[in-house]
PDB file of C-alpha atoms and ligand atoms in Angstrom:
ATOM      1  CA  UNK V  48       1.421 -49.295  17.331  1.00  0.00           C
ATOM      2  CA  UNK V  49       3.060 -51.985  19.418  1.00  0.00           C
ATOM      3  CA  UNK V  50       0.417 -53.009  21.683  1.00  0.00           C
ATOM      4  CA  UNK V  51       2.669 -54.419  24.323  1.00  0.00           C
ATOM      5  CA  UNK V  52       3.932 -50.640  25.044  1.00  0.00           C
ATOM      6  CA  UNK V  53       2.678 -48.201  27.350  1.00  0.00           C
ATOM      7  CA  UNK V  54       0.832 -45.209  26.144  1.00  0.00           C
ATOM      8  CA  UNK V  55       2.190 -43.277  29.349  1.00  0.00           C
ATOM      9  CA  UNK V  56       3.068 -44.190  32.840  1.00  0.00           C
ATOM     10  CA  UNK V  57       2.792 -43.229  36.588  1.00  0.00           C
ATOM     11  CA  UNK V  58       5.254 -43.438  39.256  1.00  0.00           C
ATOM     12  CA  UNK V  59       4.604 -47.465  39.454  1.00  0.00           C
ATOM     13  CA  UNK V  60       1.731 -47.944  36.663  1.00  0.00           C
ATOM     14  CA  UNK V  61       1.731 -48.608  32.971  1.00  0.00           C
ATOM     15  CA  UNK V  62      -1.210 -47.793  30.626  1.00  0.00           C
ATOM     16  CA  UNK V  63      -1.447 -49.716  27.788  1.00  0.00           C
ATOM     17  CA  UNK V  64      -4.332 -50.440  25.048  1.00  0.00           C
ATOM     18  CA  UNK V  65      -6.209 -53.781  25.101  1.00  0.00           C
ATOM     19  CA  UNK V  66      -5.039 -57.081  23.593  1.00  0.00           C
ATOM     20  CA  UNK V  67      -6.926 -60.300  22.944  1.00  0.00           C
ATOM     21  CA  UNK V  68      -4.910 -62.231  25.615  1.00  0.00           C
ATOM     22  CA  UNK V  69      -6.109 -59.399  28.579  1.00  0.00           C
ATOM     23  CA  UNK V  70      -9.690 -61.621  28.299  1.00  0.00           C
ATOM     24  CA  UNK V  71      -8.572 -64.506  30.938  1.00  0.00           C
ATOM     25  CA  UNK V  72      -7.333 -61.674  33.673  1.00  0.00           C
ATOM     26  CA  UNK V  73     -10.214 -59.114  32.993  1.00  0.00           C
ATOM     27  CA  UNK V  74     -12.871 -61.905  33.076  1.00  0.00           C
ATOM     28  CA  UNK V  75     -11.209 -63.002  36.363  1.00  0.00           C
ATOM     29  CA  UNK V  76     -12.302 -59.330  37.737  1.00  0.00           C
ATOM     30  CA  UNK V  77     -15.714 -59.220  35.829  1.00  0.00           C
ATOM     31  CA  UNK V  78     -16.295 -62.228  37.462  1.00  0.00           C
ATOM     32  CA  UNK V  79     -15.253 -61.299  41.309  1.00  0.00           C
ATOM     33  CA  UNK V  80     -18.776 -60.658  43.314  1.00  0.00           C
ATOM     34  CA  UNK V  81     -16.834 -58.171  45.650  1.00  0.00           C
ATOM     35  CA  UNK V  82     -15.535 -56.111  42.600  1.00  0.00           C
ATOM     36  CA  UNK V  83     -18.749 -56.100  41.058  1.00  0.00           C
ATOM     37  CA  UNK V  84     -20.626 -55.119  43.768  1.00  0.00           C
ATOM     38  CA  UNK V  85     -21.936 -52.120  42.755  1.00  0.00           C
ATOM     39  CA  UNK V  86     -23.153 -53.241  39.218  1.00  0.00           C
ATOM     40  CA  UNK V  87     -26.285 -55.363  38.876  1.00  0.00           C
ATOM     41  CA  UNK V  88     -24.533 -58.621  37.306  1.00  0.00           C
ATOM     42  CA  UNK V  89     -21.017 -60.437  36.890  1.00  0.00           C
ATOM     43  CA  UNK V  90     -20.331 -60.453  33.122  1.00  0.00           C
ATOM     44  CA  UNK V  91     -19.587 -63.599  31.399  1.00  0.00           C
ATOM     45  CA  UNK V  92     -16.129 -64.692  29.435  1.00  0.00           C
ATOM     46  CA  UNK V  93     -18.409 -64.087  26.372  1.00  0.00           C
ATOM     47  CA  UNK V  94     -19.326 -60.553  27.833  1.00  0.00           C
ATOM     48  CA  UNK V  95     -15.710 -59.621  28.369  1.00  0.00           C
ATOM     49  CA  UNK V  96     -14.581 -60.470  25.135  1.00  0.00           C
ATOM     50  CA  UNK V  97     -16.871 -58.158  23.906  1.00  0.00           C
ATOM     51  CA  UNK V  98     -16.142 -55.795  26.253  1.00  0.00           C
ATOM     52  CA  UNK V  99     -12.513 -55.428  25.418  1.00  0.00           C
ATOM     53  CA  UNK V 100     -13.683 -55.201  21.653  1.00  0.00           C
ATOM     54  CA  UNK V 101     -15.756 -52.063  22.521  1.00  0.00           C
ATOM     55  CA  UNK V 102     -12.863 -50.540  24.755  1.00  0.00           C
ATOM     56  CA  UNK V 103     -10.366 -51.095  22.114  1.00  0.00           C
ATOM     57  CA  UNK V 104     -13.054 -49.622  19.484  1.00  0.00           C
ATOM     58  CA  UNK V 105     -13.427 -46.806  21.645  1.00  0.00           C
ATOM     59  CA  UNK V 106      -9.691 -46.050  21.429  1.00  0.00           C
ATOM     60  CA  UNK V 107      -9.467 -46.366  17.967  1.00  0.00           C
ATOM     61  CA  UNK V 108     -12.079 -44.329  17.180  1.00  0.00           C
ATOM     62  CA  UNK V 109     -11.504 -41.406  20.290  1.00  0.00           C
ATOM     63  CA  UNK V 110      -7.904 -41.941  20.813  1.00  0.00           C
ATOM     64  CA  UNK V 111      -8.823 -43.204  24.423  1.00  0.00           C
ATOM     65  CA  UNK V 112     -10.385 -45.232  26.256  1.00  0.00           C
ATOM     66  CA  UNK V 113     -10.356 -47.197  29.952  1.00  0.00           C
ATOM     67  CA  UNK V 114      -6.667 -48.380  29.728  1.00  0.00           C
ATOM     68  CA  UNK V 115      -5.618 -51.591  30.752  1.00  0.00           C
ATOM     69  CA  UNK V 116      -3.387 -51.113  34.022  1.00  0.00           C
ATOM     70  CA  UNK V 117      -0.542 -52.951  34.742  1.00  0.00           C
ATOM     71  CA  UNK V 118       2.213 -52.802  37.737  1.00  0.00           C
ATOM     72  CA  UNK V 119       5.783 -51.633  35.945  1.00  0.00           C
ATOM     73  CA  UNK V 120       8.313 -53.942  36.102  1.00  0.00           C
ATOM     74  CA  UNK V 121       6.255 -57.191  37.113  1.00  0.00           C
ATOM     75  CA  UNK V 122       3.432 -56.148  34.131  1.00  0.00           C
ATOM     76  CA  UNK V 123       1.098 -57.568  36.317  1.00  0.00           C
ATOM     77  CA  UNK V 124      -2.236 -57.059  34.691  1.00  0.00           C
ATOM     78  CA  UNK V 125      -4.582 -54.917  38.074  1.00  0.00           C
ATOM     79  CA  UNK V 126      -7.680 -54.160  35.625  1.00  0.00           C
ATOM     80  CA  UNK V 127      -8.761 -50.651  33.978  1.00  0.00           C
ATOM     81  CA  UNK V 128      -8.556 -46.824  34.545  1.00  0.00           C
ATOM     82  CA  UNK V 129      -9.259 -44.473  32.172  1.00  0.00           C
ATOM     83  CA  UNK V 130     -11.267 -41.738  30.143  1.00  0.00           C
ATOM     84  CA  UNK V 131     -14.320 -42.532  27.849  1.00  0.00           C
ATOM     85  CA  UNK V 132     -17.010 -40.578  26.093  1.00  0.00           C
ATOM     86  CA  UNK V 133     -20.515 -41.080  27.479  1.00  0.00           C
ATOM     87  CA  UNK V 134     -23.439 -39.973  25.708  1.00  0.00           C
ATOM     88  CA  UNK V 135     -26.226 -41.604  27.781  1.00  0.00           C
ATOM     89  CA  UNK V 136     -28.681 -38.562  28.071  1.00  0.00           C
ATOM     90  CA  UNK V 137     -28.741 -36.904  31.711  1.00  0.00           C
ATOM     91  CA  UNK V 138     -28.162 -33.371  32.673  1.00  0.00           C
ATOM     92  CA  UNK V 139     -24.298 -33.850  33.178  1.00  0.00           C
ATOM     93  CA  UNK V 140     -23.794 -35.465  29.688  1.00  0.00           C
ATOM     94  CA  UNK V 141     -22.445 -35.765  26.825  1.00  0.00           C
ATOM     95  CA  UNK V 142     -19.340 -35.464  28.363  1.00  0.00           C
ATOM     96  CA  UNK V 143     -15.570 -37.231  29.029  1.00  0.00           C
ATOM     97  CA  UNK V 144     -15.771 -39.296  31.948  1.00  0.00           C
ATOM     98  CA  UNK V 145     -13.095 -41.266  34.185  1.00  0.00           C
ATOM     99  CA  UNK V 146     -13.478 -44.761  35.439  1.00  0.00           C
ATOM    100  CA  UNK V 147     -11.740 -47.520  37.121  1.00  0.00           C
ATOM    101  CA  UNK V 148     -12.178 -51.205  38.043  1.00  0.00           C
ATOM    102  CA  UNK V 149      -9.423 -52.989  39.837  1.00  0.00           C
ATOM    103  CA  UNK V 150      -8.961 -56.857  40.623  1.00  0.00           C
ATOM    104  CA  UNK V 151      -9.565 -57.017  44.631  1.00  0.00           C
ATOM    105  CA  UNK V 152      -5.815 -57.987  45.274  1.00  0.00           C
ATOM    106  CA  UNK V 153      -4.813 -54.765  43.864  1.00  0.00           C
ATOM    107  CA  UNK V 154      -7.311 -52.402  46.210  1.00  0.00           C
ATOM    108  CA  UNK V 155      -5.492 -50.646  49.119  1.00  0.00           C
ATOM    109  CA  UNK V 156      -2.567 -49.836  47.716  1.00  0.00           C
ATOM    110  CA  UNK V 157      -3.198 -46.667  46.330  1.00  0.00           C
ATOM    111  CA  UNK V 158      -3.013 -47.520  42.868  1.00  0.00           C
ATOM    112  CA  UNK V 159      -6.725 -46.279  41.625  1.00  0.00           C
ATOM    113  CA  UNK V 160      -5.604 -42.589  43.037  1.00  0.00           C
ATOM    114  CA  UNK V 161      -2.104 -42.839  41.617  1.00  0.00           C
ATOM    115  CA  UNK V 162      -3.676 -44.064  38.241  1.00  0.00           C
ATOM    116  CA  UNK V 163      -6.433 -41.760  38.200  1.00  0.00           C
ATOM    117  CA  UNK V 164      -4.243 -38.724  38.597  1.00  0.00           C
ATOM    118  CA  UNK V 165      -2.275 -39.850  36.009  1.00  0.00           C
ATOM    119  CA  UNK V 166      -4.748 -40.099  33.648  1.00  0.00           C
ATOM    120  CA  UNK V 167      -6.664 -36.596  34.333  1.00  0.00           C
ATOM    121  CA  UNK V 168      -3.097 -35.426  33.568  1.00  0.00           C
ATOM    122  CA  UNK V 169      -2.490 -37.292  30.270  1.00  0.00           C
ATOM    123  CA  UNK V 170      -5.965 -36.244  29.399  1.00  0.00           C
ATOM    124  CA  UNK V 171      -5.539 -32.287  30.591  1.00  0.00           C
ATOM    125  CA  UNK V 172      -2.229 -31.813  29.193  1.00  0.00           C
ATOM    126  CA  UNK V 173      -1.720 -33.957  26.512  1.00  0.00           C
ATOM    127  CA  UNK V 174      -5.068 -34.885  24.668  1.00  0.00           C
ATOM    128  CA  UNK V 175      -6.282 -31.423  25.595  1.00  0.00           C
ATOM    129  CA  UNK V 176      -9.242 -32.030  27.163  1.00  0.00           C
ATOM    130  CA  UNK V 177     -10.799 -29.788  29.347  1.00  0.00           C
ATOM    131  CA  UNK V 178     -13.783 -31.057  31.645  1.00  0.00           C
ATOM    132  CA  UNK V 179     -13.900 -34.781  32.776  1.00  0.00           C
ATOM    133  CA  UNK V 180     -16.655 -35.859  35.153  1.00  0.00           C
ATOM    134  CA  UNK V 181     -17.027 -39.347  37.222  1.00  0.00           C
ATOM    135  CA  UNK V 182     -20.443 -41.339  38.296  1.00  0.00           C
ATOM    136  CA  UNK V 183     -20.800 -44.163  40.960  1.00  0.00           C
ATOM    137  CA  UNK V 184     -23.750 -45.653  42.276  1.00  0.00           C
ATOM    138  CA  UNK V 185     -24.369 -43.492  45.729  1.00  0.00           C
ATOM    139  CA  UNK V 186     -23.439 -46.956  48.086  1.00  0.00           C
ATOM    140  CA  UNK V 187     -19.839 -47.026  45.996  1.00  0.00           C
ATOM    141  CA  UNK V 188     -17.933 -45.106  48.494  1.00  0.00           C
ATOM    142  CA  UNK V 189     -14.723 -46.691  47.364  1.00  0.00           C
ATOM    143  CA  UNK V 190     -14.831 -45.172  44.111  1.00  0.00           C
ATOM    144  CA  UNK V 191     -16.808 -41.777  45.480  1.00  0.00           C
ATOM    145  CA  UNK V 192     -13.342 -41.425  47.481  1.00  0.00           C
ATOM    146  CA  UNK V 193     -11.113 -42.084  44.788  1.00  0.00           C
ATOM    147  CA  UNK V 194     -13.128 -38.752  43.023  1.00  0.00           C
ATOM    148  CA  UNK V 195     -12.561 -36.713  46.047  1.00  0.00           C
ATOM    149  CA  UNK V 196      -8.973 -37.490  46.397  1.00  0.00           C
ATOM    150  CA  UNK V 197      -8.029 -36.675  42.829  1.00  0.00           C
ATOM    151  CA  UNK V 198      -9.580 -33.437  43.677  1.00  0.00           C
ATOM    152  CA  UNK V 199     -12.877 -33.720  42.103  1.00  0.00           C
ATOM    153  CA  UNK V 200     -16.342 -31.905  42.989  1.00  0.00           C
ATOM    154  CA  UNK V 201     -19.665 -33.184  43.163  1.00  0.00           C
ATOM    155  CA  UNK V 202     -22.057 -31.966  41.037  1.00  0.00           C
ATOM    156  CA  UNK V 203     -25.033 -33.565  41.617  1.00  0.00           C
ATOM    157  CA  UNK V 204     -27.151 -36.966  41.583  1.00  0.00           C
ATOM    158  CA  UNK V 205     -28.942 -38.345  38.547  1.00  0.00           C
ATOM    159  CA  UNK V 206     -30.623 -41.451  38.093  1.00  0.00           C
ATOM    160  CA  UNK V 207     -28.314 -43.605  35.767  1.00  0.00           C
ATOM    161  CA  UNK V 208     -30.804 -44.105  32.287  1.00  0.00           C
ATOM    162  CA  UNK V 209     -28.884 -47.413  31.643  1.00  0.00           C
ATOM    163  CA  UNK V 210     -29.925 -48.823  35.225  1.00  0.00           C
ATOM    164  CA  UNK V 211     -33.730 -48.064  34.809  1.00  0.00           C
ATOM    165  CA  UNK V 212     -34.563 -51.801  35.221  1.00  0.00           C
ATOM    166  CA  UNK V 213     -32.331 -52.260  38.385  1.00  0.00           C
ATOM    167  CA  UNK V 214     -33.292 -49.645  41.081  1.00  0.00           C
ATOM    168  CA  UNK V 215     -30.867 -50.814  43.561  1.00  0.00           C
ATOM    169  CA  UNK V 216     -27.776 -49.097  41.335  1.00  0.00           C
ATOM    170  CA  UNK V 217     -30.005 -46.471  39.370  1.00  0.00           C
ATOM    171  CA  UNK V 218     -29.367 -43.323  41.860  1.00  0.00           C
ATOM    172  CA  UNK V 219     -25.712 -42.078  41.022  1.00  0.00           C
ATOM    173  CA  UNK V 220     -23.390 -39.093  42.217  1.00  0.00           C
ATOM    174  CA  UNK V 221     -21.703 -37.249  39.543  1.00  0.00           C
ATOM    175  CA  UNK V 222     -18.776 -35.589  40.079  1.00  0.00           C
ATOM    176  CA  UNK V 223     -16.178 -33.468  37.626  1.00  0.00           C
ATOM    177  CA  UNK V 224     -12.573 -31.736  37.507  1.00  0.00           C
ATOM    178  CA  UNK V 225     -11.833 -28.949  34.956  1.00  0.00           C
ATOM    179  CA  UNK V 226      -8.196 -28.511  33.319  1.00  0.00           C
ATOM    180  CA  UNK V 227      -7.613 -25.222  35.581  1.00  0.00           C
ATOM    181  CA  UNK V 228      -8.579 -26.896  38.378  1.00  0.00           C
ATOM    182  CA  UNK V 229      -5.613 -29.293  38.576  1.00  0.00           C
ATOM    183  CA  UNK V 230      -3.121 -28.401  41.508  1.00  0.00           C
ATOM    184  CA  UNK V 231      -1.348 -31.792  41.430  1.00  0.00           C
ATOM    185  CA  UNK V 232       0.439 -31.661  38.103  1.00  0.00           C
ATOM    186  CA  UNK V 233       3.148 -29.991  36.894  1.00  0.00           C
TER     187      UNK V 233
HETATM  188  C1  LIG W1433     -12.603 -48.101  43.577  1.00  0.00           C
HETATM  189  C2  LIG W1433     -11.409 -48.806  43.381  1.00  0.00           C
HETATM  190  C3  LIG W1433     -10.694 -48.859  41.953  1.00  0.00           C
HETATM  191  C4  LIG W1433     -10.946 -48.074  44.760  1.00  0.00           C
HETATM  192  O1  LIG W1433      -9.713 -48.725  44.924  1.00  0.00           O
HETATM  193  P1  LIG W1433      -8.689 -48.491  46.343  1.00  0.00           P
HETATM  194  O2  LIG W1433      -7.258 -49.232  46.154  1.00  0.00           O
HETATM  195  O3  LIG W1433      -9.611 -48.083  47.350  1.00  0.00           O
HETATM  196  O4  LIG W1433      -8.562 -46.786  45.893  1.00  0.00           O
HETATM  197  P2  LIG W1433      -6.898 -45.976  46.355  1.00  0.00           P
HETATM  198  O5  LIG W1433      -6.345 -46.156  44.910  1.00  0.00           O
HETATM  199  O6  LIG W1433      -7.450 -44.673  46.422  1.00  0.00           O
HETATM  200  O7  LIG W1433      -6.252 -46.960  47.311  1.00  0.00           O
HETATM  201  C5  LIG W1433      -6.802 -46.003  48.617  1.00  0.00           C
HETATM  202  C6  LIG W1433      -6.398 -46.917  49.809  1.00  0.00           C
HETATM  203  O8  LIG W1433      -5.104 -47.504  49.546  1.00  0.00           O
HETATM  204  C7  LIG W1433      -4.311 -47.126  50.604  1.00  0.00           C
HETATM  205  N1  LIG W1433      -2.731 -46.984  50.613  1.00  0.00           N
HETATM  206  C8  LIG W1433      -2.008 -48.207  50.598  1.00  0.00           C
HETATM  207  N2  LIG W1433      -0.733 -47.525  50.296  1.00  0.00           N
HETATM  208  C9  LIG W1433      -1.008 -46.006  49.733  1.00  0.00           C
HETATM  209  C10 LIG W1433      -0.141 -45.152  48.854  1.00  0.00           C
HETATM  210  N3  LIG W1433       1.271 -45.508  48.370  1.00  0.00           N
HETATM  211  N4  LIG W1433      -0.793 -44.245  48.308  1.00  0.00           N
HETATM  212  C11 LIG W1433      -1.947 -44.159  48.684  1.00  0.00           C
HETATM  213  N5  LIG W1433      -2.989 -44.936  49.271  1.00  0.00           N
HETATM  214  C12 LIG W1433      -2.190 -45.608  49.709  1.00  0.00           C
HETATM  215  C13 LIG W1433      -4.888 -45.873  50.989  1.00  0.00           C
HETATM  216  O9  LIG W1433      -4.594 -45.871  52.535  1.00  0.00           O
HETATM  217  C14 LIG W1433      -6.318 -46.588  51.130  1.00  0.00           C
HETATM  218  O10 LIG W1433      -6.725 -47.592  51.829  1.00  0.00           O
HETATM  219  P3  LIG W1433      -8.301 -47.646  52.769  1.00  0.00           P
HETATM  220  O11 LIG W1433      -9.420 -48.128  51.234  1.00  0.00           O
HETATM  221  O12 LIG W1433      -7.913 -49.056  53.805  1.00  0.00           O
HETATM  222  O13 LIG W1433      -8.529 -46.724  53.412  1.00  0.00           O
HETATM  223  C15 LIG W1433     -11.800 -50.493  44.075  1.00  0.00           C
HETATM  224  O14 LIG W1433     -12.319 -50.550  44.923  1.00  0.00           O
HETATM  225  C16 LIG W1433     -12.631 -50.914  42.728  1.00  0.00           C
HETATM  226  O15 LIG W1433     -11.844 -51.606  41.673  1.00  0.00           O
HETATM  227  N6  LIG W1433     -14.229 -51.016  42.760  1.00  0.00           N
HETATM  228  C17 LIG W1433     -14.408 -52.332  42.510  1.00  0.00           C
HETATM  229  C18 LIG W1433     -14.922 -51.781  40.960  1.00  0.00           C
HETATM  230  C19 LIG W1433     -15.698 -50.043  40.921  1.00  0.00           C
HETATM  231  O16 LIG W1433     -16.420 -50.153  41.609  1.00  0.00           O
HETATM  232  N7  LIG W1433     -15.355 -49.338  40.012  1.00  0.00           N
HETATM  233  C20 LIG W1433     -16.184 -47.805  40.481  1.00  0.00           C
HETATM  234  C21 LIG W1433     -17.199 -47.936  39.507  1.00  0.00           C
HETATM  235  S1  LIG W1433     -17.421 -46.271  39.517  1.00  0.00           S
END
């Protein structure tokens, strides 16, 4: 597969797998305090290299991942939106979740909601997935708003097991959507 090609597109966005040359742009975003406000720490460039390898391996293994998200036309890298299999131990998992992390300059344009809707459409209609969850810390209102805007329903809160050493980030909301609930698609 040509790694420059988009797997699928929305009106304004293209979604593709990861390349080594995504490190620079993705590292900037992961070193931005505002973008990382709801995570316990910023990521170093070395950590971003490992993160990208994990995202690409996830795609190779499962056929989906949190995709590189670009603006069509300009090919500007704006961050990642996509789906991933989550195995951490809670009453809501194992499950496939949808997630998003965009660079600050790409906020406020509706890109996260547009991209999330298209990823749900792709997951349900192309990949045959039947249920997707999404989680965020209880203070991450912008992320929770995206969940609401794409039609997800809150199913509860939980303490994220990966955050047990970071009490400020431990309590999470969990939302879900089923393929049968989709009303913004075909
Ligand atoms: C969470 C995140 C992706 C949300 O981004 P966002 O740009 O706020 O989300 P949306 O795509 O829904 O855009 C909504 C905003 O775009 C505006 N907008 C402008 N043009 C629009 C359009 N054509 N369509 C829809 N909304 C539009 C809306 O009015 C809204 O503005 P507001 O925030 O001032 O109310 C972003 O804040 C982010 O990357 N955060 C850091 C990483 C993170 O926390 N990820 C989640 C971890 S669980």
